[in-house]
Amino acid sequence: MRLFDTLRRESVTALGGVLSGFWGTIEEQVRLEALAGHDYSGAQDDRMAVMALGHRALDLATRYRESLEREFDAWRKPAVVRTGDKSLSLMSEGELEIHLAGQHTQELLDHQFLHPLEQLEERLQALAGALGVEGKRPNPVRPEAAVAAFVELFGAEDLTRGLRPLVFNQFDKRLPEVLGDLYEKLNEMLESAGFGFQSGGGARGARGRGAAGGASAGTSAGGGVGGDAAAGSAQGDAGWVPDGGLVEHSGSGTGIAGGASGPGSPMGPTAGGMAAGRGGMGVPADGGIGASIAGSALHAAAAEGRPPRYRDVVREQLAHWRAAGAGEAAAAAAGEQDAEGWAEDARVLRTEDLLNVAQILQGDDAGQYARALAAADARELSRVMREAILGGVRQLGFDADATHFSVDEEDAIDLVGMLFSSISDANDLEDRARDFFGRLVVPYLKVALTDDSMFNRRSHPARRLLDVLTEACDGNAGQTPQDRETLDSAERAVDRVVEEYDEDQAIFELAASELRDQLEQQRRRSDLAEKRAAEAIHGRERLQQARAHAADLVASRLSGRPLTAAVAQFIDQHWRHHLTQAWLRDGAGSSRHHEAIALGDAMVQVDADAAQGRGRVVAEQLLALQVPLGECYSSCGMDATTARDAMARIISALGLPDSPRRAHRAEAVDDDPPGGADDAAALSGLQLAGGTDTLEFDPEMAARMRRLRVGQGLRLTDEDGHESAARIAWISPLTGRFLVVNRRGVRKMVVSPEELTALVAAGRVSVRSTDAPFDEAMRQVWQQLNPKQRAAGGD
């Protein structure tokens, strides 16, 4: 009973922490969206709603904890049959949307934590037997319980339409990390108490917690290599998904998918290693000892009726990858291997020895790794790492030519090499930034050798450091003092790790925390820069729209009408400018705008009356128009003397009935003000498809692009094939154009939905939910390892 109480206390405390500071974060997001958006009344409603929820924060947190505690009571005591009617037909629209959002979150979490939940439920069942609890009871910490407790906090009117996605996105962001750590902790507590067996891995020699991360594979929302069976797809769906789907480029055209790791995509372990372990897929005969070990591990897991461990899945995929020739260069650097195993005189490098070598290399010049990341070296990074290690072996007095790596060490080297290469390829890194990552290669190899949960545990401190370091360096060329300050902070974080890391991973957490503090300052500046950029674009678009509207009015008044030169000049110049100013200052349809239009019509009528010799009528009309004409000239910036001269020319022309009259053509005016040309083609090496005003695009796809929202993640691909992360920071309320910025808020381009569609079709842009840098890199690593992805690419 004491164990049960401990489990209950730990669970409620951990899950209750999800709401810690929750409403303050939401309130800040609402404020930022209000600055970037154009729906002021909607933003005000969102702000009032979140303030009301913030005032009830203590009550909501208490109710949330009570709901969680009731789940434990239901597990311990006989189940009570609930008879309440929960028919969806009885729900209001707001209630239905809240419940659907909760259902979507629950389904994702059920898949994401499939393996640790299976382990936990088995151990809880064993605990139930020991406590005399009969029958099978629902797991009190299953995702459904936490999500249902959260959904029940809100009434139909508590969440506005704009606030609802912010609240559930934040909940989706916080809950997986808490659940991953909680499931790992509960499994360890139950195992220590003798309930069930640890199927998530355990200590493996000198690796310490090397495979223990398998129990928390689901904590990686980025689909880390070898996570749970649906980790790959969970990340693609966990973030915000556009109403029209996620757009990916494919060789046969542009399609809609669930993101790079959407449902059905062969990116998670299900498509490759996991399916192989459960389905009994044979290991190729030429796979060598690594493939044999991996295959036997997966078959053993299947025979025992348990899910494969994280290490089993990754080892199998790496073995197939090498056997398929993808790792040929790395295999050549590691040494030859016969069909029976290592050569008789070969010495297999132990993990302890490799760690000693890595300690020697950690402070050495890392230029060779940086060159490999920049593709300045023809060798892959993993091969450079192997050669550097063998060089260190010689320093220890061993024969490097007769030294080989064990399968575990091969795996660690390949994974770290592919991880860092993917981060370099997926982000816009300058030479200085690549040097930072090159210096971290050896420390991260040491982490992989002793704790490979880094690859699938989202809360791992080394993982957090790479995320924040990438955010600091992505697109940062050090052009401003603030950018240089951020790079200096990044360098200090790298220095700390290189100089101090031995075994204590807390150094990664400390370095990441210090760098993130600097990034928070940078982010506030970025928010302000984004707001100013949006205001500048919005102002330019309003001016363009006002000019276009005035040009249409001028053309309609001049078209086919014989006018004197003085009146035609007034209409085409002074009246055009007056119309533009009235539209900008008071808006279309305002009384001042209508008065400005009436002035032009009156001047055209005066000219017509003068042509018919109606002098008295003309004189009366000119006297009545003195004040409007004075306002018009004033808005054009004319002083009193210049305005009188212009008026005198008009009176002189209208005073003679036989003054020459003819039809005039409106002057062509450049719609784009100086410096206002679109920069989509100039930034990031991106070129608009077609290069002309007549873009070819799919209308259906363009309609879906118009439904994208602020915050939508993008991946931009330059002419060299390098990707970089971006997002939509602002959408013009006038033209629907998107302001696209990089991770640091620097403007990359401004594009219309049609232009974005053309860029997507050309493979220069992909639209998908924003991933953490480490998650994005691990997605690319899995694409390299997954056999179906290689087959699709023609490998």
mmCIF file of N, CA and C in Angstrom, residues 109 112-113 169-181 184 209 213-225 227-228 231 234-236 238-239 310 451-468 471 509 512 516 769-776 778-779:
data_model
loop_
_atom_site.group_PDB
_atom_site.id
_atom_site.type_symbol
_atom_site.label_atom_id
_atom_site.label_comp_id
_atom_site.label_asym_id
_atom_site.label_seq_id
_atom_site.Cartn_x
_atom_site.Cartn_y
_atom_site.Cartn_z
ATOM 1 N N LEU A 109 -0.920 10.785 -28.030
ATOM 2 C CA LEU A 109 -0.146 10.347 -26.873
ATOM 3 C C LEU A 109 -0.225 8.832 -26.703
ATOM 4 N N GLN A 112 2.263 7.619 -29.075
ATOM 5 C CA GLN A 112 3.616 8.070 -28.745
ATOM 6 C C GLN A 112 4.214 7.279 -27.585
ATOM 7 N N PHE A 113 3.381 6.907 -26.610
ATOM 8 C CA PHE A 113 3.875 6.219 -25.423
ATOM 9 C C PHE A 113 3.411 4.759 -25.378
ATOM 10 N N ASN A 169 -2.442 23.674 -27.902
ATOM 11 C CA ASN A 169 -1.063 23.526 -28.391
ATOM 12 C C ASN A 169 -0.063 23.586 -27.246
ATOM 13 N N GLN A 170 -0.315 24.484 -26.291
ATOM 14 C CA GLN A 170 0.582 24.578 -25.138
ATOM 15 C C GLN A 170 0.485 23.323 -24.285
ATOM 16 N N PHE A 171 -0.738 22.799 -24.107
ATOM 17 C CA PHE A 171 -0.921 21.554 -23.358
ATOM 18 C C PHE A 171 -0.227 20.394 -24.076
ATOM 19 N N ASP A 172 -0.375 20.342 -25.407
ATOM 20 C CA ASP A 172 0.294 19.304 -26.197
ATOM 21 C C ASP A 172 1.813 19.401 -26.075
ATOM 22 N N LYS A 173 2.304 20.592 -25.889
ATOM 23 C CA LYS A 173 3.745 20.791 -25.782
ATOM 24 C C LYS A 173 4.272 20.357 -24.414
ATOM 25 N N ARG A 174 3.509 20.622 -23.363
ATOM 26 C CA ARG A 174 3.984 20.349 -22.011
ATOM 27 C C ARG A 174 3.761 18.898 -21.581
ATOM 28 N N LEU A 175 2.587 18.356 -21.895
ATOM 29 C CA LEU A 175 2.220 17.054 -21.348
ATOM 30 C C LEU A 175 3.145 15.923 -21.791
ATOM 31 N N PRO A 176 3.545 15.809 -23.083
ATOM 32 C CA PRO A 176 4.388 14.664 -23.470
ATOM 33 C C PRO A 176 5.683 14.570 -22.684
ATOM 34 N N GLU A 177 6.332 15.694 -22.442
ATOM 35 C CA GLU A 177 7.597 15.659 -21.710
ATOM 36 C C GLU A 177 7.386 15.185 -20.276
ATOM 37 N N VAL A 178 6.306 15.664 -19.640
ATOM 38 C CA VAL A 178 6.016 15.243 -18.269
ATOM 39 C C VAL A 178 5.672 13.757 -18.230
ATOM 40 N N LEU A 179 4.855 13.303 -19.184
ATOM 41 C CA LEU A 179 4.473 11.892 -19.213
ATOM 42 C C LEU A 179 5.677 10.993 -19.454
ATOM 43 N N GLY A 180 6.565 11.402 -20.365
ATOM 44 C CA GLY A 180 7.741 10.571 -20.641
ATOM 45 C C GLY A 180 8.595 10.359 -19.412
ATOM 46 N N ASP A 181 8.905 11.443 -18.709
ATOM 47 C CA ASP A 181 9.712 11.322 -17.492
ATOM 48 C C ASP A 181 8.963 10.555 -16.400
ATOM 49 N N GLU A 184 8.873 6.742 -17.115
ATOM 50 C CA GLU A 184 10.193 6.163 -16.845
ATOM 51 C C GLU A 184 10.405 5.992 -15.341
ATOM 52 N N ARG A 209 23.203 4.210 -18.294
ATOM 53 C CA ARG A 209 21.810 4.237 -18.678
ATOM 54 C C ARG A 209 21.675 4.218 -20.183
ATOM 55 N N GLY A 213 16.863 4.760 -21.919
ATOM 56 C CA GLY A 213 15.974 5.673 -22.621
ATOM 57 C C GLY A 213 14.906 4.963 -23.371
ATOM 58 N N GLY A 214 15.049 3.647 -23.609
ATOM 59 C CA GLY A 214 14.011 2.923 -24.323
ATOM 60 C C GLY A 214 12.687 2.986 -23.612
ATOM 61 N N ALA A 215 12.710 3.070 -22.288
ATOM 62 C CA ALA A 215 11.455 3.135 -21.550
ATOM 63 C C ALA A 215 10.735 4.428 -21.801
ATOM 64 N N SER A 216 11.478 5.436 -22.221
ATOM 65 C CA SER A 216 10.842 6.733 -22.470
ATOM 66 C C SER A 216 10.975 7.129 -23.915
ATOM 67 N N ALA A 217 10.934 6.146 -24.801
ATOM 68 C CA ALA A 217 11.079 6.461 -26.215
ATOM 69 C C ALA A 217 10.030 7.437 -26.686
ATOM 70 N N GLY A 218 8.875 7.363 -26.088
ATOM 71 C CA GLY A 218 7.798 8.234 -26.534
ATOM 72 C C GLY A 218 8.014 9.680 -26.197
ATOM 73 N N THR A 219 8.975 10.009 -25.359
ATOM 74 C CA THR A 219 9.156 11.400 -24.991
ATOM 75 C C THR A 219 9.712 12.211 -26.124
ATOM 76 N N SER A 220 10.218 11.574 -27.155
ATOM 77 C CA SER A 220 10.739 12.336 -28.288
ATOM 78 C C SER A 220 9.628 12.679 -29.233
ATOM 79 N N ALA A 221 9.157 13.925 -29.175
ATOM 80 C CA ALA A 221 8.120 14.339 -30.112
ATOM 81 C C ALA A 221 8.667 14.518 -31.499
ATOM 82 N N GLY A 222 9.971 14.432 -31.644
ATOM 83 C CA GLY A 222 10.561 14.614 -32.947
ATOM 84 C C GLY A 222 10.812 13.340 -33.677
ATOM 85 N N GLY A 223 10.347 12.206 -33.180
ATOM 86 C CA GLY A 223 10.554 10.972 -33.901
ATOM 87 C C GLY A 223 11.986 10.552 -33.915
ATOM 88 N N GLY A 224 12.670 10.586 -32.762
ATOM 89 C CA GLY A 224 14.069 10.195 -32.701
ATOM 90 C C GLY A 224 14.253 8.795 -33.203
ATOM 91 N N VAL A 225 15.428 8.484 -33.689
ATOM 92 C CA VAL A 225 15.686 7.180 -34.267
ATOM 93 C C VAL A 225 15.398 6.103 -33.247
ATOM 94 N N GLY A 227 12.600 5.353 -31.672
ATOM 95 C CA GLY A 227 11.682 5.639 -30.588
ATOM 96 C C GLY A 227 10.537 4.650 -30.633
ATOM 97 N N ASP A 228 9.396 5.014 -30.076
ATOM 98 C CA ASP A 228 8.267 4.101 -30.085
ATOM 99 C C ASP A 228 7.721 3.955 -31.491
ATOM 100 N N ALA A 231 6.544 7.194 -33.005
ATOM 101 C CA ALA A 231 7.193 8.462 -32.658
ATOM 102 C C ALA A 231 7.382 9.321 -33.873
ATOM 103 N N ALA A 234 4.109 10.903 -34.668
ATOM 104 C CA ALA A 234 3.546 11.740 -33.608
ATOM 105 C C ALA A 234 4.011 13.164 -33.724
ATOM 106 N N GLN A 235 5.277 13.364 -34.093
ATOM 107 C CA GLN A 235 5.764 14.730 -34.158
ATOM 108 C C GLN A 235 5.094 15.496 -35.272
ATOM 109 N N GLY A 236 4.883 14.837 -36.395
ATOM 110 C CA GLY A 236 4.269 15.542 -37.488
ATOM 111 C C GLY A 236 2.869 16.023 -37.156
ATOM 112 N N ALA A 238 1.692 16.381 -33.782
ATOM 113 C CA ALA A 238 1.543 17.003 -32.478
ATOM 114 C C ALA A 238 1.503 18.512 -32.581
ATOM 115 N N GLY A 239 2.246 19.090 -33.558
ATOM 116 C CA GLY A 239 2.212 20.516 -33.726
ATOM 117 C C GLY A 239 0.942 20.937 -34.441
ATOM 118 N N TYR A 310 14.797 0.013 -27.614
ATOM 119 C CA TYR A 310 15.297 1.103 -28.465
ATOM 120 C C TYR A 310 16.597 0.702 -29.164
ATOM 121 N N ASP A 451 25.319 6.998 -22.720
ATOM 122 C CA ASP A 451 23.890 7.226 -22.484
ATOM 123 C C ASP A 451 23.209 7.547 -23.805
ATOM 124 N N ASP A 452 22.844 6.498 -24.547
ATOM 125 C CA ASP A 452 22.244 6.750 -25.853
ATOM 126 C C ASP A 452 20.775 7.122 -25.767
ATOM 127 N N SER A 453 20.244 7.341 -24.577
ATOM 128 C CA SER A 453 18.877 7.856 -24.486
ATOM 129 C C SER A 453 18.800 9.283 -25.018
ATOM 130 N N MET A 454 19.954 9.909 -25.240
ATOM 131 C CA MET A 454 19.967 11.232 -25.852
ATOM 132 C C MET A 454 19.203 11.233 -27.171
ATOM 133 N N PHE A 455 19.243 10.115 -27.902
ATOM 134 C CA PHE A 455 18.635 10.084 -29.221
ATOM 135 C C PHE A 455 17.122 9.965 -29.175
ATOM 136 N N ASN A 456 16.557 9.610 -28.045
ATOM 137 C CA ASN A 456 15.109 9.436 -28.023
ATOM 138 C C ASN A 456 14.436 10.008 -26.781
ATOM 139 N N ARG A 457 15.182 10.660 -25.893
ATOM 140 C CA ARG A 457 14.563 11.267 -24.703
ATOM 141 C C ARG A 457 14.620 12.782 -24.851
ATOM 142 N N ARG A 458 13.462 13.372 -25.007
ATOM 143 C CA ARG A 458 13.384 14.784 -25.337
ATOM 144 C C ARG A 458 13.972 15.674 -24.250
ATOM 145 N N SER A 459 13.899 15.246 -23.010
ATOM 146 C CA SER A 459 14.363 16.087 -21.907
ATOM 147 C C SER A 459 15.853 15.927 -21.625
ATOM 148 N N HIS A 460 16.551 15.167 -22.445
ATOM 149 C CA HIS A 460 17.982 14.943 -22.206
ATOM 150 C C HIS A 460 18.734 16.273 -22.276
ATOM 151 N N PRO A 461 19.602 16.569 -21.291
ATOM 152 C CA PRO A 461 20.276 17.880 -21.281
ATOM 153 C C PRO A 461 21.145 18.126 -22.503
ATOM 154 N N ALA A 462 21.815 17.085 -23.019
ATOM 155 C CA ALA A 462 22.643 17.283 -24.206
ATOM 156 C C ALA A 462 21.782 17.629 -25.406
ATOM 157 N N ARG A 463 20.605 17.067 -25.445
ATOM 158 C CA ARG A 463 19.679 17.376 -26.541
ATOM 159 C C ARG A 463 19.225 18.832 -26.461
ATOM 160 N N ARG A 464 18.943 19.285 -25.252
ATOM 161 C CA ARG A 464 18.492 20.668 -25.081
ATOM 162 C C ARG A 464 19.568 21.659 -25.489
ATOM 163 N N LEU A 465 20.821 21.335 -25.203
ATOM 164 C CA LEU A 465 21.892 22.248 -25.589
ATOM 165 C C LEU A 465 21.993 22.363 -27.102
ATOM 166 N N LEU A 466 21.913 21.256 -27.826
ATOM 167 C CA LEU A 466 21.978 21.334 -29.278
ATOM 168 C C LEU A 466 20.812 22.138 -29.840
ATOM 169 N N ASP A 467 19.633 21.998 -29.233
ATOM 170 C CA ASP A 467 18.483 22.772 -29.700
ATOM 171 C C ASP A 467 18.737 24.268 -29.556
ATOM 172 N N VAL A 468 19.143 24.689 -28.376
ATOM 173 C CA VAL A 468 19.310 26.123 -28.140
ATOM 174 C C VAL A 468 20.518 26.665 -28.907
ATOM 175 N N GLU A 471 19.354 27.206 -32.472
ATOM 176 C CA GLU A 471 18.515 28.401 -32.548
ATOM 177 C C GLU A 471 19.359 29.670 -32.518
ATOM 178 N N GLU A 509 23.180 21.019 -19.243
ATOM 179 C CA GLU A 509 22.009 21.767 -18.779
ATOM 180 C C GLU A 509 22.397 23.186 -18.393
ATOM 181 N N ALA A 512 23.174 25.175 -21.575
ATOM 182 C CA ALA A 512 21.942 25.457 -22.310
ATOM 183 C C ALA A 512 21.133 26.547 -21.620
ATOM 184 N N ARG A 516 20.143 30.041 -23.269
ATOM 185 C CA ARG A 516 18.725 30.335 -23.480
ATOM 186 C C ARG A 516 18.352 31.684 -22.874
ATOM 187 N N SER A 769 4.741 21.492 -39.614
ATOM 188 C CA SER A 769 4.798 22.025 -38.261
ATOM 189 C C SER A 769 6.244 22.229 -37.834
ATOM 190 N N THR A 770 6.462 23.216 -37.012
ATOM 191 C CA THR A 770 7.804 23.564 -36.584
ATOM 192 C C THR A 770 8.355 22.525 -35.610
ATOM 193 N N ASP A 771 9.542 22.027 -35.899
ATOM 194 C CA ASP A 771 10.190 21.040 -35.042
ATOM 195 C C ASP A 771 11.385 21.668 -34.338
ATOM 196 N N ALA A 772 11.738 21.108 -33.208
ATOM 197 C CA ALA A 772 12.997 21.484 -32.572
ATOM 198 C C ALA A 772 14.140 21.019 -33.474
ATOM 199 N N PRO A 773 15.274 21.723 -33.472
ATOM 200 C CA PRO A 773 16.381 21.348 -34.362
ATOM 201 C C PRO A 773 16.827 19.903 -34.204
ATOM 202 N N PHE A 774 16.890 19.419 -32.964
ATOM 203 C CA PHE A 774 17.314 18.033 -32.755
ATOM 204 C C PHE A 774 16.288 17.077 -33.367
ATOM 205 N N ASP A 775 15.004 17.379 -33.194
ATOM 206 C CA ASP A 775 13.959 16.530 -33.766
ATOM 207 C C ASP A 775 14.064 16.485 -35.279
ATOM 208 N N GLU A 776 14.289 17.644 -35.884
ATOM 209 C CA GLU A 776 14.402 17.693 -37.343
ATOM 210 C C GLU A 776 15.610 16.890 -37.815
ATOM 211 N N MET A 778 16.993 14.304 -36.277
ATOM 212 C CA MET A 778 16.744 12.880 -36.109
ATOM 213 C C MET A 778 15.771 12.353 -37.150
ATOM 214 N N ARG A 779 14.882 13.199 -37.629
ATOM 215 C CA ARG A 779 14.007 12.776 -38.722
ATOM 216 C C ARG A 779 14.856 12.474 -39.970
#
